[in-house]
Short mmCIF file of C-alpha atoms in Angstrom, two decimals:
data_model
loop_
_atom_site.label_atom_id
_atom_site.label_comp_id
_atom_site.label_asym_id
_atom_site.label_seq_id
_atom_site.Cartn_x
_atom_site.Cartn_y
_atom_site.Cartn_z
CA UNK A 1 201.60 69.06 269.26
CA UNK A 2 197.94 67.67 269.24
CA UNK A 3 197.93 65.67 266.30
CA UNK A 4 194.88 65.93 263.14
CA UNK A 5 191.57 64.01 263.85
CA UNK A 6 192.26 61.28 261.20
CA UNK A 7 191.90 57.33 260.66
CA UNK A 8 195.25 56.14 260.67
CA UNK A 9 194.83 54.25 256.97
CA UNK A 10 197.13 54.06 253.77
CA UNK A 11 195.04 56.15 251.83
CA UNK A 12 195.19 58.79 254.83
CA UNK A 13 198.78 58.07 255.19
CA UNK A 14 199.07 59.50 251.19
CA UNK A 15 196.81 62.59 252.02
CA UNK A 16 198.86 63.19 254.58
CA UNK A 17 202.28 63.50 253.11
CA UNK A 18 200.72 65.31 250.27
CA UNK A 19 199.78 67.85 252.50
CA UNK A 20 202.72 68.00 254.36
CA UNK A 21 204.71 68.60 250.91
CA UNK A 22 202.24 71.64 250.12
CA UNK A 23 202.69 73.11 253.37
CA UNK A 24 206.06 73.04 253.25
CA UNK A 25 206.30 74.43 249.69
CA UNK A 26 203.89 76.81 250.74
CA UNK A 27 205.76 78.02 253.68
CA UNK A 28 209.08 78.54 251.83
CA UNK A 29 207.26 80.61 249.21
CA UNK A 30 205.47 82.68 251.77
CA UNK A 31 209.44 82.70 253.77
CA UNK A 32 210.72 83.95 250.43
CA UNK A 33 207.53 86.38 250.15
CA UNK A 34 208.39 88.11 253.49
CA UNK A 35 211.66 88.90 253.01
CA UNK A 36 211.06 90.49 249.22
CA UNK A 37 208.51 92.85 251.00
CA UNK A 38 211.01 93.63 253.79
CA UNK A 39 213.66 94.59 251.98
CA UNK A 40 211.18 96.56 249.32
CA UNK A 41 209.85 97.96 252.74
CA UNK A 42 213.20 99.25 253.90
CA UNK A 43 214.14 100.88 250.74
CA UNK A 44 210.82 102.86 250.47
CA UNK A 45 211.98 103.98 254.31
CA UNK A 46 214.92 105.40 253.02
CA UNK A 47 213.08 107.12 250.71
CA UNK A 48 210.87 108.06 253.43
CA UNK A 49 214.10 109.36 255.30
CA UNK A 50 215.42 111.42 251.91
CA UNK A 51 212.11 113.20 251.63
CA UNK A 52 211.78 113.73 254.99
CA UNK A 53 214.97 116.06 255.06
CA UNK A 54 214.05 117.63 251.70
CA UNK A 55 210.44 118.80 253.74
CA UNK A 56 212.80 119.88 256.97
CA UNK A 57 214.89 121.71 254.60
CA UNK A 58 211.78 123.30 252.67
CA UNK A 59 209.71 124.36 256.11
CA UNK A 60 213.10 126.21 257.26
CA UNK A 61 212.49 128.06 253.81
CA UNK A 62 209.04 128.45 253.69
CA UNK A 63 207.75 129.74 256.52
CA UNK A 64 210.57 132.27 257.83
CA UNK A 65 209.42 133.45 253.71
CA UNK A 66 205.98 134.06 254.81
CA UNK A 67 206.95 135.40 258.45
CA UNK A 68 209.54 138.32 256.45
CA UNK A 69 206.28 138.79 253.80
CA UNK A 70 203.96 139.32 256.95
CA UNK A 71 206.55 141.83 258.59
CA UNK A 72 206.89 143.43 255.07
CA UNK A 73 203.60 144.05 253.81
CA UNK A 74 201.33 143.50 256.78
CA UNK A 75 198.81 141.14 258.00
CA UNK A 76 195.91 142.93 256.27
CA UNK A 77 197.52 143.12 252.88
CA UNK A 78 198.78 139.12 253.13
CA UNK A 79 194.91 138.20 253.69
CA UNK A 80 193.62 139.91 251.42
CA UNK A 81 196.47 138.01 248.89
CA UNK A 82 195.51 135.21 250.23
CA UNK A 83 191.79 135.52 249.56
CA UNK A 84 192.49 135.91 246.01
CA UNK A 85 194.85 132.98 245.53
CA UNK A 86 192.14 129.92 244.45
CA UNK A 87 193.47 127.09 243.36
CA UNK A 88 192.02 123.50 242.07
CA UNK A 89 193.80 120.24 243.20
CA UNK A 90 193.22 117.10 241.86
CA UNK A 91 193.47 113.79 243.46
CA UNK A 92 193.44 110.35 241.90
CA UNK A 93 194.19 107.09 242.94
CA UNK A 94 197.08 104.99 241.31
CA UNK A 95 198.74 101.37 241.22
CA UNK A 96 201.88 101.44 242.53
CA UNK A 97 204.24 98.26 242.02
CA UNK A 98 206.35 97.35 244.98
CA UNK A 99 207.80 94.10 246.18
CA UNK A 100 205.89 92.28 242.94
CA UNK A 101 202.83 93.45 244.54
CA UNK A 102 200.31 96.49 243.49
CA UNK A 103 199.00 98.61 246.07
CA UNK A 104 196.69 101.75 245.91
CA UNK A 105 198.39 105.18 246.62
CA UNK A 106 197.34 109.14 245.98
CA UNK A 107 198.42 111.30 243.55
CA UNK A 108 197.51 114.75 243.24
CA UNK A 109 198.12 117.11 240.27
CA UNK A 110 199.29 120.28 241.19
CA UNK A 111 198.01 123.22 239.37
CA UNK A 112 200.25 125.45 237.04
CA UNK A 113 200.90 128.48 239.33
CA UNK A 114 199.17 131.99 238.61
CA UNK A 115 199.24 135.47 239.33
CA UNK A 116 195.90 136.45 241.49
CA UNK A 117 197.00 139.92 242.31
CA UNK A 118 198.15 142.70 239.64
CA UNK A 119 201.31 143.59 239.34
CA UNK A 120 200.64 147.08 241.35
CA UNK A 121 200.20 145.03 244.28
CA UNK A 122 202.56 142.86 244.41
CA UNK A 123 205.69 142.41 246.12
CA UNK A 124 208.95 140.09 245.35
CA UNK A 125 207.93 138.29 248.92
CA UNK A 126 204.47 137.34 248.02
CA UNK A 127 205.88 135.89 244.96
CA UNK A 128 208.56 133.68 246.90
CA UNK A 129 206.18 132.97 249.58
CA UNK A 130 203.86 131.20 246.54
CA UNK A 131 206.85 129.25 244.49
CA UNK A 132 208.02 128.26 248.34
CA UNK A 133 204.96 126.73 249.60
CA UNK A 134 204.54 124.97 246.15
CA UNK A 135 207.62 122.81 246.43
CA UNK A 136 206.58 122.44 250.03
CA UNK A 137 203.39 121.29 248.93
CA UNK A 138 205.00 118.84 246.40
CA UNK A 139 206.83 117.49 248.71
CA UNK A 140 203.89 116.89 250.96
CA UNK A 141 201.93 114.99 248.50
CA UNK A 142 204.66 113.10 247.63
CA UNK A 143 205.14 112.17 251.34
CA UNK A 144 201.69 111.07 251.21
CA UNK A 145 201.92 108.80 248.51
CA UNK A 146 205.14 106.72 249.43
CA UNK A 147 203.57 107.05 253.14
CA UNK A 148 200.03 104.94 252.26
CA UNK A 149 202.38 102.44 250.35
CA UNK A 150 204.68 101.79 253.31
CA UNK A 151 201.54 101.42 255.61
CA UNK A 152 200.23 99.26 252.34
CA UNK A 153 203.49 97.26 252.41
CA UNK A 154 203.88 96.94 256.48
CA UNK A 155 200.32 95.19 256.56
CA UNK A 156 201.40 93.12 254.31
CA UNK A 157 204.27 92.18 255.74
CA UNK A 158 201.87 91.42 259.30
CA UNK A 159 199.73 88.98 257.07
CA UNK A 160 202.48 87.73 255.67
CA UNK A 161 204.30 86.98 258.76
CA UNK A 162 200.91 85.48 260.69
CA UNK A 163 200.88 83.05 257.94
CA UNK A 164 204.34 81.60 257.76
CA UNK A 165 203.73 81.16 261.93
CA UNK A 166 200.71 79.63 261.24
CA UNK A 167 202.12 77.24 258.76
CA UNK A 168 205.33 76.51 260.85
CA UNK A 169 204.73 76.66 264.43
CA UNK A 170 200.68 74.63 263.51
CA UNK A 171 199.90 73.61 260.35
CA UNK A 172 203.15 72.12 259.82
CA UNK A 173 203.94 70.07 263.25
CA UNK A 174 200.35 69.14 263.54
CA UNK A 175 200.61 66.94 260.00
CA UNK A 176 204.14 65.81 260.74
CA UNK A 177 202.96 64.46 263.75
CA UNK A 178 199.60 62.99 262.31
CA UNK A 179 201.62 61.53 259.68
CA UNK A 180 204.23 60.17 262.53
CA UNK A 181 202.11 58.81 264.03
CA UNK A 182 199.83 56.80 261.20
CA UNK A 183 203.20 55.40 259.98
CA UNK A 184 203.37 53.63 263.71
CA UNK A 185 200.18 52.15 263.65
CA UNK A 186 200.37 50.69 260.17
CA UNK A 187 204.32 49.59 260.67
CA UNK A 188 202.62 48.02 264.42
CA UNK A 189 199.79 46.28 262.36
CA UNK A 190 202.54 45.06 259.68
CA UNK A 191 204.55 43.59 262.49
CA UNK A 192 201.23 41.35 263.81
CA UNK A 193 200.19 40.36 260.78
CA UNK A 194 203.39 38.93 259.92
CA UNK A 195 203.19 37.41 263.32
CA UNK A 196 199.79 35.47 262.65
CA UNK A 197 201.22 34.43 259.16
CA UNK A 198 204.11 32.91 260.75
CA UNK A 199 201.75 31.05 263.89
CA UNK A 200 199.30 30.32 260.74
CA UNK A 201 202.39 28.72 259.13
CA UNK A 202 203.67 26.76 261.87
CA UNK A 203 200.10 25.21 262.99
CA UNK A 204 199.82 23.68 259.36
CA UNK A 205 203.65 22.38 259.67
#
């Protein structure tokens, strides 16, 4: 390792160690940093894994819902239901807390569910089409939210990681090195000024 572009001084000598010490400190801190957010990382996966199943389980009761409605009341009459169904979502941002870190994320209200269509015309299938596709669709948005904060979280993990390698296979080599290698030359000019003192002493003996 190529060592830093320094005068090898005492003062330098000092500088050096000091910032040997703080890159040190620094890379256990950043060490300890990594593996908080990987393990926070891995738990919001599981989550990941839980909802995924809970979607898997609510598609399977969703849509064979909608294809019975379709086969029950037409294609016409399931438009024309559909046409008159308008709902408002709202989405906000929010802080969420994870690994002792706050990251943006989504959330979106859901609306309180209505009846478009008079009683008349309506049919126990359109009604458990509608309650079906709103716990799909809470599940959806809440895939989206603990999705952006595990992309949130891996990215931070990559940064993270880039910095401890920075600090341990450059930052930190490169000063131990410089301050090797400073220590040499003054121990070196120690050893010949002793020397001279001792030929300096001898001449006036």
């Amino acid at each position: 390792m190529e060592k830093l572009n320094v005068a090898p001084t005492k003062s330098n000598l000092l500088a050096i160690k000091e910032q040997l010490s703080t890159a040190e400190n620094g890379y256990q801190l950043l060490e300890q940093k990594r593996e908080i957010l990987v393990m926070e990382l891995m738990r919001i996966v599981e989550k990941v894994k839980l909802l995924e199943r809970e979607l898997d389980k609510q598609y399977q009761e969703a849509y064979p819902a909608l294809k019975n409605m379709l086969k029950t009341v037409g294609g016409d009459r399931v438009e024309r239901i559909a046409h008159a169904v308008k709902y408002d979502f709202h989405m906000k941002e929010k802080k969420i807390t994870a690994g002792g870190m706050n990251f943006d994320s989504i959330d979106v209200e859901l609306p309180q569910q209505q009846l478009f269509y008079s009683f008349l015309g309506s049919y126990a299938d359109s009604d458990k089409v509608m309650v079906d596709f709103f716990k799909l669709l809470k599940l959806l948005t809440e895939m989206a939210s603990i999705r952006t904060v595990a992309w949130r979280l891996a990215n931070e993990i990559k940064k993270t990681q880039r910095r401890v390698n920075s600090l341990n296979k450059m930052v930190i080599p490169q000063t131990l090195e410089t301050k090797t290698y400073i220590e040499s030359v003054l121990e070196e000019r120690e050893r010949e000024n002793t020397f001279v003192l001792k030929v300096l002493k001898n001449r006036k003996q």
